[in-house]
Coordinates of C-alpha atoms in Angstrom, one line a residue:
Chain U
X1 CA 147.2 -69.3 27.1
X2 CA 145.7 -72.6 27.0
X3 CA 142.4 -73.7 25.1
X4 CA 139.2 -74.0 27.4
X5 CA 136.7 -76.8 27.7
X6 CA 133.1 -76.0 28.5
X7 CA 132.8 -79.3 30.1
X8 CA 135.2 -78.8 32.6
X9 CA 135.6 -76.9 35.8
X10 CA 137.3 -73.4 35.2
X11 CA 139.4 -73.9 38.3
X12 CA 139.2 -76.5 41.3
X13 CA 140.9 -77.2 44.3
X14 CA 141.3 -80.5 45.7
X15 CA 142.1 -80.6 50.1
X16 CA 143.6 -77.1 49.9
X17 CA 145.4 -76.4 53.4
X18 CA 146.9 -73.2 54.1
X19 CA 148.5 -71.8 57.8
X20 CA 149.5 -68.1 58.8
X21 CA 151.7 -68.3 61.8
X22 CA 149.2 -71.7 63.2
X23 CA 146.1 -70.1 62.3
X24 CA 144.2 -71.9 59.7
X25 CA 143.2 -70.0 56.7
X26 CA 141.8 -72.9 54.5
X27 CA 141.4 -76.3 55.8
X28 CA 141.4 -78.8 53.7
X29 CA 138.8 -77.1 51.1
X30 CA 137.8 -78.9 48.2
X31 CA 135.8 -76.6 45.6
X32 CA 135.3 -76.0 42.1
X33 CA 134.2 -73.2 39.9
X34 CA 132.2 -73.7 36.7
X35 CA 133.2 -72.4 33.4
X36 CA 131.3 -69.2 32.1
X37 CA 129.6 -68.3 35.4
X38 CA 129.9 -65.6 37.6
X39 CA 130.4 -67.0 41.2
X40 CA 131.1 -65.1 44.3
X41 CA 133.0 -66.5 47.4
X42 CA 131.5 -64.8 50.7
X43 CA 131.8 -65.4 54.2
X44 CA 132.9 -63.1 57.3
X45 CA 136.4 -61.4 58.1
X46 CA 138.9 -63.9 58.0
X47 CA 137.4 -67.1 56.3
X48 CA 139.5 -67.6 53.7
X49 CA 138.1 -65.5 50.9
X50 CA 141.4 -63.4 49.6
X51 CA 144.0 -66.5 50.9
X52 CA 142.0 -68.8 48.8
X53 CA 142.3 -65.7 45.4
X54 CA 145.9 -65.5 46.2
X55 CA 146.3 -69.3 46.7
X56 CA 145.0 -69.6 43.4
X57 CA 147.5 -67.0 42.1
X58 CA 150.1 -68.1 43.3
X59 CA 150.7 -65.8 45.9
X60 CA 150.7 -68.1 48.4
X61 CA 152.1 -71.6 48.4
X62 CA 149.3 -74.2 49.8
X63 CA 150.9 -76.3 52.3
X64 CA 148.7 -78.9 50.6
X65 CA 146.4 -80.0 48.2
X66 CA 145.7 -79.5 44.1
X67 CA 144.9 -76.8 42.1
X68 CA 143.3 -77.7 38.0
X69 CA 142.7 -75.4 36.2
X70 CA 140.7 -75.7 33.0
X71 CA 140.3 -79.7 34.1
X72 CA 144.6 -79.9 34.2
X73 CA 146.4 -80.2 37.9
X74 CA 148.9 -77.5 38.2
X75 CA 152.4 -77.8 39.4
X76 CA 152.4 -75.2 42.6
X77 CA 151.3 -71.8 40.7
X78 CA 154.2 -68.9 41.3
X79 CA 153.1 -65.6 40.5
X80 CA 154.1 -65.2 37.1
X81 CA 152.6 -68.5 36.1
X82 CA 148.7 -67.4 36.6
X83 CA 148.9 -65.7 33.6
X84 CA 149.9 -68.4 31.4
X85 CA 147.1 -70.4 32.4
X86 CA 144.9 -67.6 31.4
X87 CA 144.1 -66.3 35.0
X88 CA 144.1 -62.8 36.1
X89 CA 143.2 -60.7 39.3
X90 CA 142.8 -57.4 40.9
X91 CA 143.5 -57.1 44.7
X92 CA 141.6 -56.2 47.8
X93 CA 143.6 -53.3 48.7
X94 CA 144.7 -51.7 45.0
X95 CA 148.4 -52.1 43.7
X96 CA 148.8 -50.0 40.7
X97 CA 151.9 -48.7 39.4
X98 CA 151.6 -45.6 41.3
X99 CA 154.3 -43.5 39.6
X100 CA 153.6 -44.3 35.9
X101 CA 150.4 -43.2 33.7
X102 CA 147.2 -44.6 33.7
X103 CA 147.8 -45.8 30.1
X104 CA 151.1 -47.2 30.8
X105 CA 149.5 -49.0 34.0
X106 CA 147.5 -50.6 31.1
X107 CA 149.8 -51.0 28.3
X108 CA 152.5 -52.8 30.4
X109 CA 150.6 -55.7 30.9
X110 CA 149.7 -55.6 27.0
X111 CA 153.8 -56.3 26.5
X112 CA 155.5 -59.3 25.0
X113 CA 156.6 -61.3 28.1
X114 CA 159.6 -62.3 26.6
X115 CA 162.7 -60.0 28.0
X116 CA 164.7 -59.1 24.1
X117 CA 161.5 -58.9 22.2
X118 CA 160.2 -56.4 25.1
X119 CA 163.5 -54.8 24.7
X120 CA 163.4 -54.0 20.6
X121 CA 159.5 -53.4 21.1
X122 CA 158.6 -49.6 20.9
X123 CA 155.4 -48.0 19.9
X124 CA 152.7 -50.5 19.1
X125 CA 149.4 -49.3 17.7
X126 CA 147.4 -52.4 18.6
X127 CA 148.2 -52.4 22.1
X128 CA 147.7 -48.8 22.4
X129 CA 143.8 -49.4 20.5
X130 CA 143.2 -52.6 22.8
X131 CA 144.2 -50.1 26.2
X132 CA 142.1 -47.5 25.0
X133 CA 138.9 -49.8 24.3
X134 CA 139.6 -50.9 28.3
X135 CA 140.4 -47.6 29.7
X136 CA 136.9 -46.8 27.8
X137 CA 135.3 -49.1 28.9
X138 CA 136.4 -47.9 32.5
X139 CA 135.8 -44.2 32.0
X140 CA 139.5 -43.9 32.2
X141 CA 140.2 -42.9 29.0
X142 CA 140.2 -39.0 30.1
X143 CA 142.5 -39.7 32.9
X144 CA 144.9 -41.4 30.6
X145 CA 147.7 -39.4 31.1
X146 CA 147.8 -38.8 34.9
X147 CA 149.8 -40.5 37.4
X148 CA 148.2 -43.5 39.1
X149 CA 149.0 -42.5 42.1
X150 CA 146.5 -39.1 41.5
X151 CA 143.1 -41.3 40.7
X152 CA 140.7 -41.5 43.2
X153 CA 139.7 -44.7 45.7
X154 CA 137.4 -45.5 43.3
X155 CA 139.1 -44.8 39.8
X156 CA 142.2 -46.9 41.2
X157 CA 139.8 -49.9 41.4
X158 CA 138.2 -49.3 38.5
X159 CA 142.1 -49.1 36.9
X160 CA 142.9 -52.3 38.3
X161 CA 140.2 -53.7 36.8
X162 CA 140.8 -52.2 33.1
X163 CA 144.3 -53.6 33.7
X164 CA 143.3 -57.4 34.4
X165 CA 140.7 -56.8 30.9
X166 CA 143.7 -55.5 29.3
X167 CA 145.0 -59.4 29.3
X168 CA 142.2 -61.1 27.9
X169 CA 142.4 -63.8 30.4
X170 CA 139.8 -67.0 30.5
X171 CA 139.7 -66.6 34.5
X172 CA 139.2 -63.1 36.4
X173 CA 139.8 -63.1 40.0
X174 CA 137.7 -59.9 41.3
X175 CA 138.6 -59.2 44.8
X176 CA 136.1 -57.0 46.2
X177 CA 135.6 -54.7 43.5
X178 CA 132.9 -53.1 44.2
X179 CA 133.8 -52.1 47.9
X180 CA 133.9 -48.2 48.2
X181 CA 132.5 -47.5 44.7
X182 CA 130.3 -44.5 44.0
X183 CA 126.4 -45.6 42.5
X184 CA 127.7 -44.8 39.2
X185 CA 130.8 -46.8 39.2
X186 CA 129.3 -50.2 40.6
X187 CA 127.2 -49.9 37.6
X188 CA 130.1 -49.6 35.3
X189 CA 131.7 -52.6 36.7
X190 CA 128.9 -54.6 36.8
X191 CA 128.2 -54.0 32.7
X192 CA 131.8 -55.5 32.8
X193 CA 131.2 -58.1 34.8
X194 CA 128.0 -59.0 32.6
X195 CA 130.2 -58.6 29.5
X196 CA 132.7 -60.9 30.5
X197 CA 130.2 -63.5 31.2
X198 CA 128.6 -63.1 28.0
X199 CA 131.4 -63.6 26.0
X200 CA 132.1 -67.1 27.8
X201 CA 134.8 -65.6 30.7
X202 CA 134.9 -66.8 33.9
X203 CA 134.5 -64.7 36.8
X204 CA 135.0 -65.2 40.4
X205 CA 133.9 -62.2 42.8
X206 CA 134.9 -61.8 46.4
X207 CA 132.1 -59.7 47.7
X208 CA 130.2 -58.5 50.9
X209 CA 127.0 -56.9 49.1
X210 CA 124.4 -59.2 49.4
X211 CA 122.2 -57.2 47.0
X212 CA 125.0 -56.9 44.6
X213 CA 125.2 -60.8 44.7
X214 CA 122.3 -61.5 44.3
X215 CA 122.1 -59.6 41.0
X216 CA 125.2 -61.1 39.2
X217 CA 126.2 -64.2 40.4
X218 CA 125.4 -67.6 38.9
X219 CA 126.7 -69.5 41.7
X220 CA 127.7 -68.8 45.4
X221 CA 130.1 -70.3 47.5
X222 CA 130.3 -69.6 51.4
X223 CA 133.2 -70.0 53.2
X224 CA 133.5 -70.4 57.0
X225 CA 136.9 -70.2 58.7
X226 CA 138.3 -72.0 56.0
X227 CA 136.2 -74.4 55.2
X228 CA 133.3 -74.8 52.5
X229 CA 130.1 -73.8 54.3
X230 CA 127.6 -74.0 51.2
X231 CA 127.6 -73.4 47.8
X232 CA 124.6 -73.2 45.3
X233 CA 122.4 -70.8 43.5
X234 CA 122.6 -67.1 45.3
X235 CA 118.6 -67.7 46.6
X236 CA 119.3 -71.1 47.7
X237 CA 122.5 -70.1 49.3
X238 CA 122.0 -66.8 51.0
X239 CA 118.6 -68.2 52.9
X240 CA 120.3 -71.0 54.5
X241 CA 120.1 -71.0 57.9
X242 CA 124.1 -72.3 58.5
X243 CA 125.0 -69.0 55.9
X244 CA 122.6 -67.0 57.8
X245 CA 124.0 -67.6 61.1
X246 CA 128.2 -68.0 59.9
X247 CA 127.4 -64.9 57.9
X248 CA 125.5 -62.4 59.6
X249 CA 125.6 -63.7 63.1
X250 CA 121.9 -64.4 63.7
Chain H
X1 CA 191.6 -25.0 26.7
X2 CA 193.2 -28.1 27.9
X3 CA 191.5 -27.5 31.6
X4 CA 188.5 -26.9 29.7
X5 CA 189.1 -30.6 27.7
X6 CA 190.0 -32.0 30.6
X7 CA 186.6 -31.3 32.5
X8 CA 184.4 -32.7 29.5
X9 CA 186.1 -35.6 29.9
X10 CA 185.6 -36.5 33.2
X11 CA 182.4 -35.2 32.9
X12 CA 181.4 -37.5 29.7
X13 CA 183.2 -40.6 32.0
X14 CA 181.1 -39.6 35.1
X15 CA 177.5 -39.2 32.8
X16 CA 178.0 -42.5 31.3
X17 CA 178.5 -43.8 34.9
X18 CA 175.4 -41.5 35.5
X19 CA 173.2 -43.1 33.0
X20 CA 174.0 -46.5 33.6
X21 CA 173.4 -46.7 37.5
X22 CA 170.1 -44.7 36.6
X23 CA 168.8 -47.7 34.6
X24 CA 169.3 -50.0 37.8
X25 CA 168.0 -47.7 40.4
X26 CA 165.9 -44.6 39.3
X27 CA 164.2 -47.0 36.5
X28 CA 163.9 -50.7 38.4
X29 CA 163.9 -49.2 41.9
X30 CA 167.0 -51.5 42.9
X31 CA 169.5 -49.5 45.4
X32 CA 172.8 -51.0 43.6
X33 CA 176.3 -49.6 45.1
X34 CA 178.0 -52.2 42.5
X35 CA 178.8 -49.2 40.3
X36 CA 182.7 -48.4 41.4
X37 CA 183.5 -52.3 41.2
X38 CA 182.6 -52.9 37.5
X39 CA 183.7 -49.4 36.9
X40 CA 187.0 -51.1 38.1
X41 CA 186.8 -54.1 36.5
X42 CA 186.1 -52.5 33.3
X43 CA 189.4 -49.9 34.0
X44 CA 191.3 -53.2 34.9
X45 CA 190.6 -55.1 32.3
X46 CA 191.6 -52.9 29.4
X47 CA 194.7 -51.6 31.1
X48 CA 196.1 -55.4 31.6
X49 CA 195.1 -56.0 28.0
X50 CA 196.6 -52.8 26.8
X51 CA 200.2 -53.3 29.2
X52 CA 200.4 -56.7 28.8
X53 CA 199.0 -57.7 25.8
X54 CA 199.4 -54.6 23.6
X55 CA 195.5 -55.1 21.7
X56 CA 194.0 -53.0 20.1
X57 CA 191.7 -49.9 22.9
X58 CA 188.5 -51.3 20.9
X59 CA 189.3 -54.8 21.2
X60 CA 190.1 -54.4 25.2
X61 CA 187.2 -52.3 25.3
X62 CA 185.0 -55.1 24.3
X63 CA 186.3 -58.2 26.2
X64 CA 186.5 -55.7 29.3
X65 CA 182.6 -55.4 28.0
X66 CA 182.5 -59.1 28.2
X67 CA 184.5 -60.0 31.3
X68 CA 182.0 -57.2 33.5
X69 CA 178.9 -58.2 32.0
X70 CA 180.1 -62.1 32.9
X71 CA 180.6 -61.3 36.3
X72 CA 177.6 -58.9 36.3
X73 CA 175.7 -61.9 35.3
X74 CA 177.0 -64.1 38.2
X75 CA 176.4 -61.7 41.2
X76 CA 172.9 -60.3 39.7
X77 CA 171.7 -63.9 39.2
X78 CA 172.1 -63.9 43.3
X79 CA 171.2 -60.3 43.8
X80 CA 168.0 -60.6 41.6
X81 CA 166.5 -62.7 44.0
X82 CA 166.3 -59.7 46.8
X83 CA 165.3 -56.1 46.5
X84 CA 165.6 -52.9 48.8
X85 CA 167.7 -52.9 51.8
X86 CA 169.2 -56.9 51.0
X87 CA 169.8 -55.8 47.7
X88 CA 171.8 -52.3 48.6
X89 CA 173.8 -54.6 51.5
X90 CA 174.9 -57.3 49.3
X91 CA 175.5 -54.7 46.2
X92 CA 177.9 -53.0 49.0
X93 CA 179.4 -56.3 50.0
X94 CA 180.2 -57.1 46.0
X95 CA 181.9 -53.6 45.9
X96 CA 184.1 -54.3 49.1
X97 CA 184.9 -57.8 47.7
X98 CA 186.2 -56.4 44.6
X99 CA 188.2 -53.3 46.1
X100 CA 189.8 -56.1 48.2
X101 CA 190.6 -58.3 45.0
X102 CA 192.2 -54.8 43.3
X103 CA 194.3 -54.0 46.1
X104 CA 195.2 -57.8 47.0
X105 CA 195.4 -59.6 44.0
X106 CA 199.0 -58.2 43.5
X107 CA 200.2 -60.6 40.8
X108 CA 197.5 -59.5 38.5
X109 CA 196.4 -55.8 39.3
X110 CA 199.7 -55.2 40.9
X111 CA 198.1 -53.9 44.8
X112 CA 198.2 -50.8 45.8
X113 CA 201.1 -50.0 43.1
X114 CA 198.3 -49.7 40.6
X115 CA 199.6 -49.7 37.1
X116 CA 200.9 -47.3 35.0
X117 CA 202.3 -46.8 31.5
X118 CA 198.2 -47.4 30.1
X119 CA 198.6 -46.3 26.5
X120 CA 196.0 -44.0 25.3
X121 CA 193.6 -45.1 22.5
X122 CA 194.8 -45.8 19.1
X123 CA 192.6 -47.0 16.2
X124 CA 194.4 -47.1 12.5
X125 CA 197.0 -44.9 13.4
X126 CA 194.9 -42.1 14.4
X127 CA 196.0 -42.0 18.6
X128 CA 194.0 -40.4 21.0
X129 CA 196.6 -38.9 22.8
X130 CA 195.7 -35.4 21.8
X131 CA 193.0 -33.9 24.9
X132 CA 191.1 -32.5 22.3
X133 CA 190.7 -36.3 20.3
X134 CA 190.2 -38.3 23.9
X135 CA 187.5 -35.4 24.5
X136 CA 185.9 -36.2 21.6
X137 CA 186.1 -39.9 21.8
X138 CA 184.6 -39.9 25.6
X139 CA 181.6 -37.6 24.3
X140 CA 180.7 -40.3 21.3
X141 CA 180.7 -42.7 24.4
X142 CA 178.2 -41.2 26.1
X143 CA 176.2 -39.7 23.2
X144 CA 176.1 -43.8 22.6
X145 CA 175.2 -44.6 25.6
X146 CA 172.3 -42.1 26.2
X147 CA 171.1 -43.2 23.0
X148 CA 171.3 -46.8 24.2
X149 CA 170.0 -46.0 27.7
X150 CA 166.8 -43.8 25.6
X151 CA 166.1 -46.7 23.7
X152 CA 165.7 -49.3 26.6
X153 CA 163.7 -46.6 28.6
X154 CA 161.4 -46.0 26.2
X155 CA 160.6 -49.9 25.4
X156 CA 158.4 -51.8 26.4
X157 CA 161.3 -53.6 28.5
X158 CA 161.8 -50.3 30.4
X159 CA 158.2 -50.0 31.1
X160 CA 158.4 -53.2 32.8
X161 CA 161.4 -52.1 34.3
X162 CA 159.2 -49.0 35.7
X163 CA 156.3 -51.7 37.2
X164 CA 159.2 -53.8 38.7
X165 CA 160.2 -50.5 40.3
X166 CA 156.6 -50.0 41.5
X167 CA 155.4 -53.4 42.6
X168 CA 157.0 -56.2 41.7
X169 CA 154.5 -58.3 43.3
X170 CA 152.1 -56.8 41.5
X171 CA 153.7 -57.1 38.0
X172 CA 154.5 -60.8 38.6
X173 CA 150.8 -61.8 38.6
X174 CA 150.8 -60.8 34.9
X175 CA 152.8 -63.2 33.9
X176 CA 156.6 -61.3 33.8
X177 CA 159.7 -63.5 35.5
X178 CA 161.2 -60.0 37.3
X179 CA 164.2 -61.7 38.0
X180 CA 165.3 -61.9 34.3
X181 CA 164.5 -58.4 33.6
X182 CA 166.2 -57.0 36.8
X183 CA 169.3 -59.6 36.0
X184 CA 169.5 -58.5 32.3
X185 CA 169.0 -54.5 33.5
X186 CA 171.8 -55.4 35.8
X187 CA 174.3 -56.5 33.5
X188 CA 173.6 -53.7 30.5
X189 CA 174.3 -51.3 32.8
X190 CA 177.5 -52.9 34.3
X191 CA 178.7 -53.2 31.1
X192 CA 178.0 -49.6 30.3
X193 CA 180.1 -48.9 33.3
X194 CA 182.9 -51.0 32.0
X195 CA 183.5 -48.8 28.8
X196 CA 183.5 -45.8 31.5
X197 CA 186.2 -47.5 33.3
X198 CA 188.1 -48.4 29.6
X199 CA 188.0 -44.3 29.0
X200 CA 189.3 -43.7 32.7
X201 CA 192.0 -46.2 32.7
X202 CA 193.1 -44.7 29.2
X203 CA 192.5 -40.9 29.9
X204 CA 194.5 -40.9 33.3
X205 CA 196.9 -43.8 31.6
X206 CA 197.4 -44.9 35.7
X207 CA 195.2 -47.0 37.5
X208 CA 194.7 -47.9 41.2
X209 CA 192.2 -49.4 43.8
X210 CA 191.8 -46.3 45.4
X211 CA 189.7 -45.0 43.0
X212 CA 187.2 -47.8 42.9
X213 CA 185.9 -47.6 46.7
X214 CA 182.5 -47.9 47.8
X215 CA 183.0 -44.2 48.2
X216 CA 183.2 -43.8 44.0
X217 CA 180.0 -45.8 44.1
X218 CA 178.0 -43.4 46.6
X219 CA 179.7 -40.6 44.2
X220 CA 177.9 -42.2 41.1
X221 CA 174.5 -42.5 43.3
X222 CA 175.1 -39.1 44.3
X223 CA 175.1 -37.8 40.6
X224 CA 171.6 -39.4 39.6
X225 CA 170.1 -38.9 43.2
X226 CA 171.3 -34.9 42.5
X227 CA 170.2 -34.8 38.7
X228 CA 166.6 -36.8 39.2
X229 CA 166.0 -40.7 39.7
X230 CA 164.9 -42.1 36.4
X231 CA 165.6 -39.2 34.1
X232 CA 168.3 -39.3 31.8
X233 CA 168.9 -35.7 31.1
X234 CA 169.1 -35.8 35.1
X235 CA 171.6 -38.2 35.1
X236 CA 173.9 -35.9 32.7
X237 CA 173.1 -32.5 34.6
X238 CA 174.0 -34.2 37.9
X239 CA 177.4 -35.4 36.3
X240 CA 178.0 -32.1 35.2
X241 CA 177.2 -29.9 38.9
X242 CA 178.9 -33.2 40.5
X243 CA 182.4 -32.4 38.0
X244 CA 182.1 -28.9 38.0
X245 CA 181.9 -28.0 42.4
X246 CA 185.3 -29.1 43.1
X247 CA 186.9 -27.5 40.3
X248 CA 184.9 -24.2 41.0
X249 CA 185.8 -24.8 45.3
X250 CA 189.5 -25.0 43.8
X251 CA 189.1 -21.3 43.0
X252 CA 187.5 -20.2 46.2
X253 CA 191.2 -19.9 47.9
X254 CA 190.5 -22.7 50.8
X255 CA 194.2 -24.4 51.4
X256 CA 194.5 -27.4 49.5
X257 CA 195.1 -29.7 52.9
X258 CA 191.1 -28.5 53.6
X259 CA 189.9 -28.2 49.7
X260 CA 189.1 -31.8 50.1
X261 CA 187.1 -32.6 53.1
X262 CA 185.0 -29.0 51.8
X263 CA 184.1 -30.9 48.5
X264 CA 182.8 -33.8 51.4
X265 CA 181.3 -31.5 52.9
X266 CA 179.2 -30.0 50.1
X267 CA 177.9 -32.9 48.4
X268 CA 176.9 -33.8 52.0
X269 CA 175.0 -30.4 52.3
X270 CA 173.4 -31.1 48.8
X271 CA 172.4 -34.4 49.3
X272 CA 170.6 -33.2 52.8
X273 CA 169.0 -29.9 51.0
X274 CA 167.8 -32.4 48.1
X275 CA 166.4 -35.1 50.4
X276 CA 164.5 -32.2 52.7
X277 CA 163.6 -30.1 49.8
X278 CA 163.3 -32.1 46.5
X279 CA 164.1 -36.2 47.3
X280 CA 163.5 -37.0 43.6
X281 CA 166.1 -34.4 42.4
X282 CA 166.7 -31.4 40.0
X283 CA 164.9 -33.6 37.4
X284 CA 163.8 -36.7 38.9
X285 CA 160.6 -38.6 38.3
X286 CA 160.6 -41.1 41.5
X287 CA 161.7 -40.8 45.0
X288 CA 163.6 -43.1 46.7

């Protein structure tokens, strides 16, 4: 993974265009996310929020525009090059690895990436330490040996979660995680959330609770069919009258 | 006794086939019918070297190794790129391809004449001719090659393999090119087919395209389907029930002119019980 700078934006895009079918997810956006801070994108059903997380890894291919990450343009991201530039992500609508263990759901992202050394790699203590510390830090730990596919809605987020920690990524791309969580569990995920930012990690939420906002974030960024509505502290943001009116229709 | 000889080692040729395809479908999730070609290429191989040639079995075992796991390479680099139905259609089309090279390619494999006179194993003087010695030999083969198969499942590889199988969106985003690890499942397997095809051409010492149809490939896919996707032990007991109903329908009394279609005709039956009543098999850890 490559070394951060303080100085420099964690990620930024630069006239970021992407089309579905001639609908216009993200129109020429031009943003940037500070390093260390926890910002949350918001904005109503269908302005741009998950395209833009699965623009940035590499998911989708942007039609145009630039993506820098850690202050360094990025050749067009595929998939399995977010994590070499120190990004990771959960997803809106969980994808686990249904039919294998809550560990192994964990430990296979602790692997060596490389095909032969995965192949003559075994049993490794220190992965199996570092899982435990996330699936701990989850309340997954008891679970550890069940199938994915038998947690709960909100243990299955709370896994996907553990998994992105699991990688020690500089960037974590949170989308949604606290949408159908139990009391209990949003606070376990925001003592993450809090963690991560205090050991210098970046975090970008996609979220709908204002409250929850509010609470965490550093920075907030509003998006509006596409397009950057306002960005700016969460009290300066969230009582603008545009945001008001994009956001809750009033 | 030499019955009895004779079933262990079809059963030991068929597990090793068994184990193999398991490693490509039950573990990564990929529907290959490629099984019967490089089970083919592999019996091809080592009977042209054998005839023709006169090398050493080990010797055409291994550049029958090489050869498959060349051309393994080549059609998984393509087929790698897709997964579920495009994937089963083009491993089906590579079967067909190379059942039409076997039977067509008449300088080389000699059509539909197949060829004959394939000298049985022989490794410092010690031959394999013997049922009990071939037995033997095709039992080390597999007890390799579920050791071989154990080891790759139990990796970190086949745990990657298993995520592939799962989500290979998903598994992608953490930084794993699935192509490579689907390509390179791919050919380990094909060559594990090969040596099953090296046994076969040498056990039966006659060789033709007939026996490398797409049909011998839904056979193989039968076996694991029966014993339990991404189990070995599955793999070996589905081999075994697979080996044993048509010798056990032979002493039922049905005429020989219908003893075949009624071995059809059950696997059919099971495969429809089994898909109703248990789709992940006897075994089996992941459906379909």
């Amino acid at each position: 993974m490559e070394k951060k700078d303080q100085k420099k934006p964690a990620l930024a895009v630069q006239n970021l265009t992407k089309h579905f079918s001639g609908v216009l997810a993200i129109d020429n956006l031009s943003l940037s996310i500070t390093q260390g801070a926890i910002t949350s994108i918001v904005g109503p059903n269908g302005s741009g929020k998950t395209t833009l997380i699965n623009t940035l890894s590499g998911i989708f291919k942007p039609e145009q525009g630039t993506i820098t990450v850690q202050g360094r343009t990025v050749p067009p991201l595929h998939p399995h090059d977010v994590w070499h530039h120190g990004i990771t992500r959960t997803f809106q609508n969980t994808r686990l690895f249904e039919q294998m263990t809550v560990l192994d759901n964990v430990l296979v992202v602790l692997t060596k990436r490389s095909v032969i050394p995965s192949l003559l790699e075994t049993k490794d203590d220190t992965h199996y330490d570092q899982a435990k510390q996330v699936l701990a830090a989850t309340n997954l730990w008891e679970k550890r040996d069940q199938l994915a596919a038998n947690l709960s809605y909100g243990q299955r987020k709370l896994l996907e979660i553990a998994r992105s920690l699991a990688t020690d990524a500089d960037i974590y791309l949170f989308d949604e995680p606290f949408a159908g969580l139990f009391p209990k569990m949003v606070t376990v995920v925001f003592t993450i959330l809090r963690s991560l930012k205090q050991e210098g990690k970046t975090v970008v939420l996609v979220e709908h609770d204002m409250d929850l906002i509010r609470k965490i974030s550093d920075h907030v960024i509003v998006l509006d069919s596409g397009t950057l509505l306002a960005q700016g502290s969460p009290e300066q943001v969230l009582s603008e009258k545009s945001v008001v009116e994009a956001y809750l229709g009033q | 006794m030499e019955y009895f000889l004779h079933l262990i080692t079809l059963f030991a040729i068929y597990a090793i086939l068994g184990l193999s395809l398991n490693l490509v479908v039950g573990y990564t999730g990929l529907l290959s019918a490629t099984h019967a070609a490089f089970y083919g290429i592999g019996a091809y191989a080592t009977a042209l070297l054998l005839t023709v040639s006169g090398l050493n079995f080990f010797f055409a075992v291994f550049l029958g190794i090489i050869l498959t796991s060349l051309i393994a390479l080549s059609i998984g680099s393509v087929l790698s790129k897709f997964r579920d139905d495009y994937y089963a259609l083009g491993s089906i089309g590579f079967c067909i391809i190379t059942f039409s090279i076997f039977l067509n390619w008449q300088d080389l494999t000699r059509g539909p004449l197949g060829i004959s006179g394939i000298p049985r194993p022989d490794i410092f003087g010690l031959s394999f001719s013997s049922s009990i010695l071939f037995a033997l030999l095709a039992l080390i083969a597999l007890g390799v090659t579920f050791l071989a198969c154990r080891g790759i499942v139990r990796s970190s590889f086949g745990r990657v393999l298993k995520a592939i199988r799962e989500d290979e969106g998903a598994i992608q985003v953490f930084g794993y090119r699935t192509h490579t690890y689907k390509l390179l499942v791919f050919v380990i397997s094909a060559a594990m087919a090969s040596v099953a095809g090296s046994l076969f051409a040498t056990y039966v010492t006659y060789i033709d395209p007939s026996t490398f149809t797409i049909l011998e490939s839904v056979f193989i896919l039968a076996i694991i389907i029966l014993g339990g996707l991404a189990n070995l032990r599955g793999s070996l007991i589905g081999a075994l029930i697979l080996i044993l109903i048509p010798e056990l329908l032979r002493f039922a009394g049905f005429p020989a002119e219908i003893a075949g279609q009624t071995r059809e005709l059950v696997y059919g039956l099971m495969l429809l019980v089994l898909m109703l009543r248990r789709p992940q098999g006897l075994l089996g850890e992941y459906k379909l």
